[in-house]
């Protein structure tokens, strides 16, 4: 299974000689949740991948070619995603599919399309432990990568963080899908073993007009706080129902709630005791570049939009892997992906100048190590988590939980 280790590094951008203009096109398939409950994720993610490809193309292209996307809407549904991915793989013959964003889309694409076909799949944000299990069972054919850590780890990190903030008696409302069920299972096991009390666990189905019934059910047992595992649109509706019904204005949130749209929809005045975890670390030179350029490129989508940062990294890694492979061949690209983020390579950051530098190094047969918007990415390792809270309408990073801390916590809980 492919997982990530995120650390921080700052290296100044270095200009490189211009490379020859691309003379051909290489199409990469995108299956993104452009509509449906996860539409905010997919729209932001698709634009971020396009921006990464724009930057690589401006730097000279990959393997002598211009990278182009064929973007399909999964509608946040696994069955639709499989149909779209099948068309991309069987008809368009793409060597790589980027997507989905949510696990309930990525998993059926992997099991039904990309793994059987041997086509590389890179998910920017699918964090379900089921993907880890599939890898361990040998069912991914080695083609699956993701630029996010497993929810098995996020659940543990969130449990410890909640208790560290004094949230000792908590209710849970979660989306009733693979992502929500898995992260809540991991969180609940860790939280109760660490001494916390869960007063209730309430699943919900997506895209309901009202969640008043779920909010009322979660208030039983007089919880001190709510752990809300959701997506931004439904999450905002649930949070409003919870607060208007008299629920405590103390919230623990999953990474998808790290969103300006979520804050605006709920109301900043109600979220000053809201806390959350996200995979990733402190900013890097790539972070600075992305936050300075993405909103303009995307036509107004904020750079902190869910999945935007890690989608840029997914696009950048795929592009550099194609350059390293030297051709649009799935097997060669699969082998190249770990090589463009490996230790020992020259650090490379986001943007045209950095990618031009990377492409020249690859052309010269020298190793590169892409250090992304969410931090340097190393597959097959666990990664730390960024700890944040919302204050005065803004998300503020308050610390990190290292891989060692997560491992120590998990080891202690296993005794």
Coordinates of C-alpha atoms in Angstrom, one line a residue:
X1 CA 0.0 0.0 0.0
X2 CA 1.2 3.5 -0.8
X3 CA 1.2 6.0 2.0
X4 CA 3.0 9.3 2.6
X5 CA 5.6 10.7 4.9
X6 CA 5.5 14.5 5.0
X7 CA 8.3 16.6 6.3
X8 CA 9.3 20.2 5.6
X9 CA 12.1 21.8 3.6
X10 CA 12.7 25.2 2.1
X11 CA 14.9 25.5 -1.0
X12 CA 15.0 28.6 -3.2
X13 CA 13.7 28.3 -6.7
X14 CA 16.4 28.0 -9.3
X15 CA 16.0 28.9 -12.9
X16 CA 17.0 26.3 -15.5
X17 CA 17.7 26.4 -19.2
X18 CA 14.6 26.4 -21.4
X19 CA 13.8 23.0 -22.8
X20 CA 12.6 22.4 -26.4
X21 CA 8.9 23.0 -27.0
X22 CA 6.7 19.9 -26.7
X23 CA 5.9 18.2 -30.0
X24 CA 3.1 15.8 -29.0
X25 CA 0.4 15.4 -26.4
X26 CA 0.1 12.9 -23.5
X27 CA -3.4 12.6 -22.1
X28 CA -3.9 11.8 -18.4
X29 CA -7.4 10.9 -17.2
X30 CA -9.0 12.7 -14.4
X31 CA -12.0 11.3 -12.6
X32 CA -13.1 13.9 -10.1
X33 CA -16.2 14.6 -8.0
X34 CA -17.2 17.7 -9.9
X35 CA -20.8 17.5 -8.7
X36 CA -22.6 15.8 -5.8
X37 CA -21.7 16.0 -2.1
X38 CA -17.9 16.1 -2.7
X39 CA -18.2 18.6 -5.6
X40 CA -16.1 21.2 -3.8
X41 CA -13.3 18.7 -3.5
X42 CA -13.4 17.7 -7.1
X43 CA -13.7 21.1 -8.6
X44 CA -10.7 22.4 -6.6
X45 CA -8.7 19.2 -7.3
X46 CA -9.2 19.2 -11.0
X47 CA -8.1 22.8 -11.3
X48 CA -5.0 22.1 -9.2
X49 CA -4.0 19.2 -11.4
X50 CA -4.5 21.4 -14.5
X51 CA -2.3 24.1 -12.9
X52 CA 0.5 21.5 -12.2
X53 CA 0.4 20.4 -15.8
X54 CA 0.4 24.0 -17.0
X55 CA 3.5 24.7 -15.0
X56 CA 5.3 21.5 -16.4
X57 CA 4.2 22.3 -19.9
X58 CA 5.5 25.9 -19.6
X59 CA 8.8 24.4 -18.4
X60 CA 9.1 22.3 -21.5
X61 CA 6.7 19.4 -21.2
X62 CA 7.2 15.8 -20.1
X63 CA 9.0 13.2 -22.2
X64 CA 9.0 15.8 -25.0
X65 CA 5.2 16.1 -24.9
X66 CA 2.5 18.4 -23.7
X67 CA 0.4 17.1 -20.8
X68 CA -3.3 17.4 -21.3
X69 CA -6.2 16.2 -19.2
X70 CA -9.4 14.4 -20.1
X71 CA -11.6 15.2 -17.1
X72 CA -14.7 13.2 -16.2
X73 CA -17.3 13.8 -13.5
X74 CA -17.9 10.9 -11.1
X75 CA -20.9 12.8 -9.6
X76 CA -19.5 11.6 -6.3
X77 CA -20.8 8.1 -7.2
X78 CA -18.8 4.9 -7.5
X79 CA -20.8 3.4 -10.3
X80 CA -20.5 6.6 -12.4
X81 CA -16.8 6.7 -11.6
X82 CA -16.2 3.2 -12.8
X83 CA -18.0 3.9 -16.1
X84 CA -15.9 7.1 -16.7
X85 CA -12.7 5.4 -15.7
X86 CA -13.4 2.5 -18.0
X87 CA -13.9 4.8 -21.0
X88 CA -10.6 6.6 -20.2
X89 CA -8.6 3.3 -19.8
X90 CA -10.2 1.1 -22.5
X91 CA -11.1 3.8 -25.2
X92 CA -8.7 6.7 -24.6
X93 CA -5.9 4.4 -23.5
X94 CA -4.6 6.7 -20.8
X95 CA -1.6 5.5 -18.9
X96 CA -2.6 7.2 -15.6
X97 CA -5.9 8.1 -13.9
X98 CA -5.8 10.8 -11.2
X99 CA -8.8 10.4 -8.9
X100 CA -11.1 10.0 -7.3
X101 CA -11.0 12.4 -4.4
X102 CA -13.2 10.4 -2.0
X103 CA -12.6 6.8 -1.1
X104 CA -16.0 5.6 -2.2
X105 CA -15.0 6.7 -5.7
X106 CA -11.4 5.7 -5.7
X107 CA -11.9 2.1 -4.4
X108 CA -14.3 0.9 -7.2
X109 CA -12.1 2.6 -9.8
X110 CA -9.1 0.7 -8.4
X111 CA -10.7 -2.7 -8.0
X112 CA -12.8 -2.6 -11.2
X113 CA -10.6 -0.7 -13.7
X114 CA -7.1 0.4 -13.0
X115 CA -5.7 -2.6 -11.0
X116 CA -7.0 -5.2 -13.5
X117 CA -5.7 -3.1 -16.5
X118 CA -2.3 -2.3 -14.8
X119 CA -3.0 1.5 -15.3
X120 CA -1.5 3.8 -12.7
X121 CA -4.0 5.5 -10.3
X122 CA -3.1 8.4 -8.1
X123 CA -5.7 9.7 -5.6
X124 CA -5.1 13.1 -4.0
X125 CA -7.4 12.6 -1.0
X126 CA -8.8 9.1 -0.6
X127 CA -7.7 8.2 3.0
X128 CA -9.7 5.0 3.7
X129 CA -7.8 2.2 5.5
X130 CA -9.6 -0.2 3.0
X131 CA -7.0 1.0 0.4
X132 CA -4.2 -0.1 2.7
X133 CA -5.9 -3.5 3.2
X134 CA -6.3 -4.0 -0.6
X135 CA -2.6 -3.3 -1.0
X136 CA -1.6 -5.7 1.7
X137 CA -3.9 -8.4 0.1
X138 CA -2.1 -7.9 -3.2
X139 CA -5.3 -6.6 -4.9
X140 CA -3.9 -3.2 -6.2
X141 CA -1.4 -4.7 -8.7
X142 CA 1.0 -2.1 -7.3
X143 CA -0.6 0.7 -9.4
X144 CA -2.2 2.7 -6.6
X145 CA -0.7 5.8 -5.0
X146 CA -2.2 8.5 -2.8
X147 CA -0.9 11.9 -1.5
X148 CA -2.7 11.6 1.8
X149 CA -2.3 9.4 4.9
X150 CA -4.6 6.6 6.0
X151 CA -7.6 7.4 8.2
X152 CA -6.3 4.6 10.5
X153 CA -3.7 7.2 11.4
X154 CA -5.9 10.3 11.3
X155 CA -8.4 8.6 13.7
X156 CA -5.6 8.1 16.3
X157 CA -4.2 11.6 15.8
X158 CA -7.7 13.2 16.1
X159 CA -8.4 11.2 19.3
X160 CA -5.3 12.4 21.0
X161 CA -5.7 15.9 19.8
X162 CA -9.3 16.1 21.1
X163 CA -8.3 15.0 24.6
X164 CA -5.3 17.4 24.6
X165 CA -7.9 20.2 24.0
X166 CA -10.0 19.0 26.9
X167 CA -12.8 17.4 24.7
X168 CA -13.5 14.5 27.0
X169 CA -17.1 13.7 26.3
X170 CA -18.0 13.8 22.7
X171 CA -20.8 12.9 20.3
X172 CA -20.1 11.7 16.7
X173 CA -22.0 12.5 13.5
X174 CA -20.4 10.9 10.4
X175 CA -21.1 10.3 6.7
X176 CA -22.3 6.8 6.2
X177 CA -19.8 5.6 3.7
X178 CA -16.4 3.8 3.6
X179 CA -14.5 7.0 4.6
X180 CA -16.8 7.9 7.5
X181 CA -17.2 4.5 8.9
X182 CA -13.5 3.7 8.9
X183 CA -12.3 7.0 10.4
X184 CA -14.9 6.8 13.2
X185 CA -14.0 3.2 14.0
X186 CA -10.3 4.1 14.4
X187 CA -11.1 7.3 16.3
X188 CA -13.5 5.6 18.7
X189 CA -11.1 2.8 19.6
X190 CA -8.3 5.3 20.3
X191 CA -10.5 7.9 22.0
X192 CA -12.1 5.5 24.5
X193 CA -8.8 3.8 25.3
X194 CA -7.2 7.1 26.0
X195 CA -10.0 7.9 28.5
X196 CA -12.6 9.8 26.5
X197 CA -16.3 9.1 26.5
X198 CA -18.4 8.8 23.4
X199 CA -22.1 9.6 24.2
X200 CA -23.5 8.6 20.8
X201 CA -22.5 7.8 17.2
X202 CA -25.0 8.9 14.5
X203 CA -24.4 8.1 10.8
X204 CA -26.1 10.2 8.1
X205 CA -26.9 9.8 4.4
X206 CA -25.6 12.4 2.0
X207 CA -27.4 15.3 0.4
X208 CA -30.4 15.6 2.7
X209 CA -32.2 18.9 2.9
X210 CA -32.2 18.8 6.7
X211 CA -30.1 17.1 9.4
X212 CA -32.1 18.2 12.4
X213 CA -33.0 14.6 13.3
X214 CA -29.3 13.6 13.3
X215 CA -28.3 16.6 15.3
X216 CA -31.0 16.0 17.9
X217 CA -30.1 12.3 18.2
X218 CA -26.4 13.3 18.8
X219 CA -27.3 15.6 21.7
X220 CA -28.5 12.6 23.8
X221 CA -26.2 12.1 26.8
X222 CA -25.2 15.8 27.0
X223 CA -21.9 15.7 25.1
X224 CA -19.4 18.5 25.6
X225 CA -18.4 18.5 21.9
X226 CA -19.2 17.1 18.5
X227 CA -16.9 15.2 16.2
X228 CA -18.2 15.9 12.7
X229 CA -16.9 13.7 9.9
X230 CA -18.3 15.1 6.7
X231 CA -17.8 17.1 3.5
X232 CA -18.1 20.9 3.4
X233 CA -21.6 21.3 2.1
X234 CA -23.3 18.6 4.2
X235 CA -21.0 19.4 7.1
X236 CA -22.1 23.0 7.2
X237 CA -25.8 22.0 7.2
X238 CA -25.1 19.6 10.1
X239 CA -23.1 22.1 12.1
X240 CA -25.8 24.7 11.7
X241 CA -28.5 22.2 12.9
X242 CA -26.3 21.2 15.8
X243 CA -25.7 24.8 16.9
X244 CA -29.2 26.0 16.4
X245 CA -30.5 23.0 18.4
X246 CA -28.4 24.0 21.4
X247 CA -25.4 21.8 20.8
X248 CA -22.1 22.8 22.4
X249 CA -20.1 25.1 20.2
X250 CA -17.1 22.9 20.5
X251 CA -16.3 20.9 17.4
X252 CA -13.7 18.4 16.3
X253 CA -13.5 18.3 12.5
X254 CA -11.9 16.0 9.8
X255 CA -9.5 17.5 7.2
X256 CA -12.3 18.2 4.7
X257 CA -13.7 20.8 7.0
X258 CA -10.5 22.9 6.7
X259 CA -12.3 25.2 4.3
X260 CA -13.2 28.8 4.1
X261 CA -16.5 27.9 2.5
X262 CA -17.4 25.7 5.5
X263 CA -16.5 28.6 7.9
X264 CA -18.6 31.1 5.9
X265 CA -21.6 28.8 5.7
X266 CA -21.7 28.0 9.4
X267 CA -20.6 31.4 10.7
X268 CA -17.2 32.2 12.1
X269 CA -18.7 33.4 15.4
X270 CA -19.8 29.8 16.1
X271 CA -16.4 28.1 15.4
X272 CA -13.9 29.7 17.7
X273 CA -13.7 26.3 19.6
X274 CA -13.4 24.2 16.5
X275 CA -10.4 21.9 16.1
X276 CA -9.1 19.6 13.4
X277 CA -6.4 17.5 11.9
X278 CA -5.0 17.3 8.4
X279 CA -2.3 15.2 6.8
X280 CA 0.6 17.4 5.9
X281 CA 3.1 19.7 7.5
X282 CA 4.2 23.3 7.8
X283 CA 4.5 25.3 4.6
X284 CA 7.3 24.8 2.0
X285 CA 8.5 26.8 -0.9
X286 CA 5.9 24.9 -3.0
X287 CA 3.2 26.0 -0.5
X288 CA 4.1 29.7 -0.9
X289 CA 4.0 29.3 -4.7
X290 CA 0.7 27.5 -4.7
X291 CA -1.0 29.9 -2.3
X292 CA 0.2 32.8 -4.4
X293 CA -1.0 31.6 -7.8
X294 CA -3.8 29.1 -7.5
X295 CA -6.8 31.4 -6.9
X296 CA -6.0 33.4 -10.1
X297 CA -5.5 30.3 -12.1
X298 CA -8.6 28.5 -10.8
X299 CA -10.9 31.5 -11.5
X300 CA -11.6 32.3 -7.8
X301 CA -11.3 29.0 -5.9
X302 CA -9.4 29.6 -2.7
X303 CA -6.1 27.7 -2.3
X304 CA -7.3 26.3 1.0
X305 CA -10.2 24.6 -0.7
X306 CA -10.5 20.9 0.2
X307 CA -8.0 18.7 -1.7
X308 CA -6.6 21.5 -3.8
X309 CA -3.1 21.4 -2.4
X310 CA -2.6 17.6 -2.5
X311 CA -4.1 17.5 -6.0
X312 CA -1.5 19.9 -7.3
X313 CA 1.1 17.5 -5.8
X314 CA -0.6 14.5 -7.4
X315 CA -0.4 16.2 -10.8
X316 CA 3.2 17.3 -10.3
X317 CA 4.3 13.8 -9.3
X318 CA 2.6 12.2 -12.3
X319 CA 4.1 14.8 -14.6
X320 CA 7.6 14.3 -13.3
X321 CA 7.1 10.5 -13.4
X322 CA 6.1 10.7 -17.0
X323 CA 9.3 12.7 -17.7
X324 CA 11.3 10.2 -15.8
X325 CA 9.7 7.2 -17.7
X326 CA 10.4 8.9 -21.0
X327 CA 7.1 7.7 -22.4
X328 CA 3.4 7.3 -21.8
X329 CA 3.7 3.8 -20.6
X330 CA 1.8 2.8 -17.4
X331 CA 4.4 0.3 -16.2
X332 CA 7.3 2.7 -16.7
X333 CA 5.3 5.5 -15.0
X334 CA 4.5 3.2 -12.0
X335 CA 8.2 2.5 -11.6
X336 CA 9.1 6.2 -11.9
X337 CA 6.7 7.6 -9.3
X338 CA 8.7 6.6 -6.2
X339 CA 11.9 7.7 -7.9
X340 CA 10.8 11.3 -8.4
X341 CA 10.2 11.7 -4.6
X342 CA 13.1 9.6 -3.3
X343 CA 15.7 10.6 -0.8
X344 CA 19.0 11.7 -2.3
X345 CA 17.6 13.6 -5.2
X346 CA 17.9 17.3 -5.8
X347 CA 15.0 19.0 -4.0
X348 CA 12.4 20.4 -6.5
X349 CA 9.5 22.6 -5.7
X350 CA 6.3 23.8 -7.5
X351 CA 6.3 26.2 -10.4
X352 CA 7.7 26.6 -13.9
X353 CA 11.3 27.5 -12.9
X354 CA 11.6 24.5 -10.5
X355 CA 10.0 22.1 -13.0
X356 CA 12.4 23.3 -15.7
X357 CA 15.2 22.5 -13.3
X358 CA 13.7 19.1 -12.7
X359 CA 13.3 18.3 -16.3
X360 CA 16.9 19.2 -17.1
X361 CA 18.1 17.0 -14.2
X362 CA 16.0 14.1 -15.4
X363 CA 17.3 14.6 -19.0
X364 CA 20.9 14.6 -17.6
X365 CA 20.1 11.3 -15.7
X366 CA 20.2 12.8 -12.3
X367 CA 17.8 12.1 -9.4
X368 CA 15.1 14.6 -8.2
X369 CA 13.0 14.8 -5.1
X370 CA 9.8 16.7 -5.4
X371 CA 8.8 18.5 -2.2
X372 CA 5.2 19.5 -2.5
X373 CA 2.6 21.9 -1.4
X374 CA 1.7 19.6 1.5
X375 CA 5.4 18.8 2.1
X376 CA 7.9 16.3 0.7
X377 CA 6.1 13.1 -0.3
X378 CA 7.6 9.6 0.3
X379 CA 5.5 6.6 -0.6
X380 CA 5.3 3.5 1.7
X381 CA 5.7 5.6 4.9
X382 CA 3.4 7.0 7.5
X383 CA 3.1 10.7 7.8
X384 CA 2.5 13.3 10.5
X385 CA -0.5 15.4 10.9
X386 CA -1.1 19.2 11.0
X387 CA -3.1 20.3 14.1
X388 CA -5.3 23.3 13.5
X389 CA -8.1 25.3 15.0
X390 CA -10.5 28.0 13.7
X391 CA -10.2 31.4 15.3
X392 CA -11.9 34.6 14.1
X393 CA -12.9 32.9 10.9
X394 CA -9.5 31.7 9.9
X395 CA -7.8 28.3 10.1
X396 CA -4.6 28.5 12.2
X397 CA -2.0 25.8 12.5
X398 CA -1.2 25.2 16.1
X399 CA 1.2 22.3 15.9
X400 CA 2.1 18.9 14.4
X401 CA 1.8 15.4 15.5
X402 CA 4.8 13.5 14.2
X403 CA 4.8 10.0 12.8
X404 CA 6.7 8.9 16.0
X405 CA 4.0 10.3 18.2
X406 CA 1.2 8.6 16.3
X407 CA 3.2 5.3 16.3
X408 CA 3.8 5.6 20.1
X409 CA 0.2 6.2 20.7
X410 CA -1.0 3.3 18.6
X411 CA 1.6 1.0 20.3
X412 CA 0.5 2.0 23.7
X413 CA -3.2 1.4 22.8
X414 CA -2.4 -2.0 21.5
X415 CA -1.1 -3.2 24.9

